[in-house]
Each structure stands twice: as C-alpha cells, then as structure tokens.
Short mmCIF file of C-alpha atoms in Angstrom, two decimals:
data_model
loop_
_atom_site.label_atom_id
_atom_site.label_comp_id
_atom_site.label_asym_id
_atom_site.label_seq_id
_atom_site.Cartn_x
_atom_site.Cartn_y
_atom_site.Cartn_z
CA MET A 1 162.82 35.76 66.32
CA ASN A 2 161.82 37.41 63.04
CA ILE A 3 160.87 35.93 59.67
CA ASP A 4 164.39 36.15 58.23
CA GLU A 5 165.89 34.33 61.23
CA ALA A 6 163.16 31.68 61.03
CA ILE A 7 163.70 31.12 57.30
CA GLU A 8 167.45 30.82 57.85
CA LEU A 9 166.86 28.28 60.62
CA LEU A 10 164.55 26.23 58.38
CA ARG A 11 167.10 26.26 55.56
CA ASN A 12 169.92 25.27 57.91
CA LYS A 13 167.80 22.30 59.05
CA GLY A 14 167.18 21.27 55.41
CA TYR A 15 163.56 22.41 55.06
CA LYS A 16 162.06 24.28 52.12
CA THR A 17 160.57 27.73 52.67
CA THR A 18 157.42 27.77 50.59
CA GLY A 19 155.05 30.70 50.26
CA ARG A 20 152.68 29.00 52.69
CA ARG A 21 155.41 28.57 55.28
CA LYS A 22 156.39 32.24 54.90
CA ASP A 23 152.73 33.24 55.36
CA ILE A 24 152.58 31.21 58.57
CA LEU A 25 155.69 33.00 59.82
CA ALA A 26 154.20 36.37 58.88
CA PHE A 27 151.06 35.54 60.89
CA PHE A 28 153.06 34.78 64.02
CA GLU A 29 155.42 37.72 63.57
CA LYS A 30 152.40 40.08 63.55
CA ALA A 31 150.58 38.30 66.40
CA ASP A 32 150.72 39.97 69.78
CA GLY A 33 150.85 36.90 71.98
CA TYR A 34 149.84 33.27 71.69
CA ARG A 35 147.51 32.11 68.91
CA THR A 36 145.72 28.83 68.18
CA ALA A 37 145.88 26.61 65.12
CA LYS A 38 142.29 27.72 64.40
CA ASP A 39 143.41 31.38 64.40
CA LEU A 40 146.10 30.46 61.87
CA ILE A 41 143.68 28.49 59.67
CA ASN A 42 141.25 31.41 59.60
CA TYR A 43 144.12 33.68 58.52
CA LEU A 44 145.43 31.29 55.86
CA GLU A 45 142.01 30.49 54.37
CA GLU A 46 141.89 34.00 52.91
CA THR A 47 144.77 33.02 50.63
CA TYR A 48 144.67 29.21 50.61
CA GLU A 49 141.01 28.23 50.32
CA GLY A 50 140.37 24.80 51.82
CA ILE A 51 143.74 24.52 53.58
CA SER A 52 143.73 21.37 55.68
CA PHE A 53 144.11 21.07 59.43
CA ASP A 54 146.81 18.45 58.76
CA THR A 55 148.93 20.92 56.79
CA VAL A 56 148.61 23.57 59.47
CA TYR A 57 149.35 21.19 62.35
CA ARG A 58 152.31 19.63 60.51
CA ASN A 59 153.87 23.07 60.04
CA LEU A 60 153.12 24.16 63.61
CA HIS A 61 154.76 20.98 64.90
CA LEU A 62 157.78 21.51 62.63
CA TYR A 63 158.20 25.14 63.73
CA ASN A 64 157.96 24.13 67.36
CA GLU A 65 160.40 21.26 66.89
CA VAL A 66 163.09 23.44 65.25
CA GLY A 67 162.63 26.28 67.76
CA ILE A 68 160.77 28.88 65.70
CA LEU A 69 157.57 28.70 67.76
CA GLU A 70 157.06 28.15 71.46
CA THR A 71 153.90 26.65 72.89
CA THR A 72 151.74 26.84 75.95
CA GLU A 73 148.37 25.44 76.89
CA LEU A 74 145.48 27.81 77.59
CA ASN A 75 141.99 26.59 78.42
CA GLY A 76 142.90 23.05 77.38
CA GLU A 77 144.12 24.07 73.92
CA LYS A 78 147.64 24.37 72.57
CA HIS A 79 148.67 27.93 71.68
CA PHE A 80 151.71 29.09 69.71
CA ARG A 81 153.82 32.23 69.44
CA MET A 82 157.08 33.24 67.79
CA ASN A 83 160.00 32.14 69.94
CA CYS A 84 161.74 34.88 71.92
CA THR A 85 165.38 33.84 71.66
CA HIS A 86 167.27 37.08 72.19
CA HIS A 87 167.38 36.96 75.98
CA HIS A 88 166.10 34.84 78.84
CA HIS A 89 162.71 35.88 80.14
CA HIS A 90 159.24 34.60 80.99
CA HIS A 91 155.68 35.71 80.27
CA PHE A 92 152.42 36.85 81.75
CA ILE A 93 149.72 35.42 79.45
CA CYS A 94 146.18 36.77 79.24
CA ASN A 95 143.67 33.93 79.52
CA ALA A 96 141.11 35.86 77.47
CA CYS A 97 143.02 37.26 74.48
CA GLY A 98 146.39 35.42 74.61
CA LYS A 99 148.48 38.60 74.69
CA THR A 100 151.75 38.32 76.56
CA LYS A 101 153.85 40.63 78.67
CA GLU A 102 157.51 39.92 79.26
CA ILE A 103 158.60 39.16 82.83
CA VAL A 104 162.33 39.50 83.51
CA VAL A 105 162.21 37.83 86.93
CA CYS A 106 163.27 34.18 86.89
CA PRO A 107 162.73 31.87 89.88
CA MET A 108 165.53 29.50 88.80
CA ASP A 109 168.22 30.91 91.12
CA GLU A 110 166.25 29.82 94.15
CA VAL A 111 165.15 26.56 92.53
CA GLN A 112 168.74 25.63 91.65
CA GLN A 113 169.75 26.06 95.29
CA THR A 114 166.87 23.86 96.41
CA LEU A 115 167.69 21.21 93.79
CA ALA A 116 171.48 21.42 94.05
CA ASN A 117 171.97 17.67 93.50
CA TYR A 118 169.67 17.52 90.47
CA ALA A 119 170.53 18.03 86.80
CA ILE A 120 168.00 20.62 85.61
CA GLU A 121 167.59 20.41 81.83
CA GLY A 122 165.14 23.23 81.26
CA HIS A 123 162.28 25.20 82.72
CA LYS A 124 159.21 27.23 81.84
CA PHE A 125 157.65 29.87 84.06
CA GLU A 126 154.36 31.49 83.07
CA ILE A 127 151.81 33.59 84.93
CA TYR A 128 148.18 33.56 83.79
CA GLY A 129 145.42 36.10 84.30
CA LEU A 130 143.72 38.98 82.50
CA CYS A 131 145.47 41.85 80.75
CA PRO A 132 144.26 45.39 81.57
CA LEU A 133 142.00 45.53 78.48
CA CYS A 134 140.32 42.19 79.17
CA LYS A 135 140.06 42.95 82.90
CA SER A 136 138.16 46.17 82.24
CA ALA A 137 135.83 44.54 79.66
#
C-alpha cells in the first residue's frame, strides 16, 4: 500500500487526513520493515515537538483497524509496517533490525487439508531470525 491508497482508504472510512496523519504514512512508506511506536515518535518529534504517546498510539490503532498497517510482536513489543495488499505472501522478519523479506510459500494448502471440517477465517505465517547484515555484525 502507498500513501495515496492509504489516504483514499481513510477518506472512504470517513476519517480526516491531517498533515500529521500524512507524516505517519510517509514514515511507514519509507520504512524497510517493521517499526515501533517509539521509532515513529522519534521521527515525528522533529516536526511536532512534544507529540504525545496517546496521539501516536491512537493513529497506529486506527491505521491497523482500517487495514493500512499490519502488526507483529517482536521481543515483547508491538511493531507496525505498511500493509502489503497487492498479493498474498508472508514474511521473514529480522529480530534485530525489523527488516522483512517476502516469502511466497504459504503453508495453508496443507493446513486446509488437515482442518477440512473447520472454517478458517484467517492466518498469519512469519519466520523470525537475523538478516544477513545483522548476522554478520
């Protein structure tokens, strides 16, 4: 998802697109992988001195709720990234830097056979480890 798609989605859901909200989107569009709320606050404080944690978390929750951001948990902390909506895939996530690498393999074909009598409503498949840069450091 890019900024224009995200803004359109917000407008379609009846939300305003303020300068601050656009700056949050710009941060995630540039980010290479998952980022924390603290990463976002550090970025926003350059422009919005004294921005509150409440404001940041409210917007992160909104963006996740409407499908702009996706979340994962790394080292006991929630991390966010721009949602990848163009095709179905999964991610390798670096535990050290949060960078992601797309994985096109999906285990759901086998799982659906095993759970044939169940109504599967969604899934998430992630692999965690160290990217080549962090591994060599």
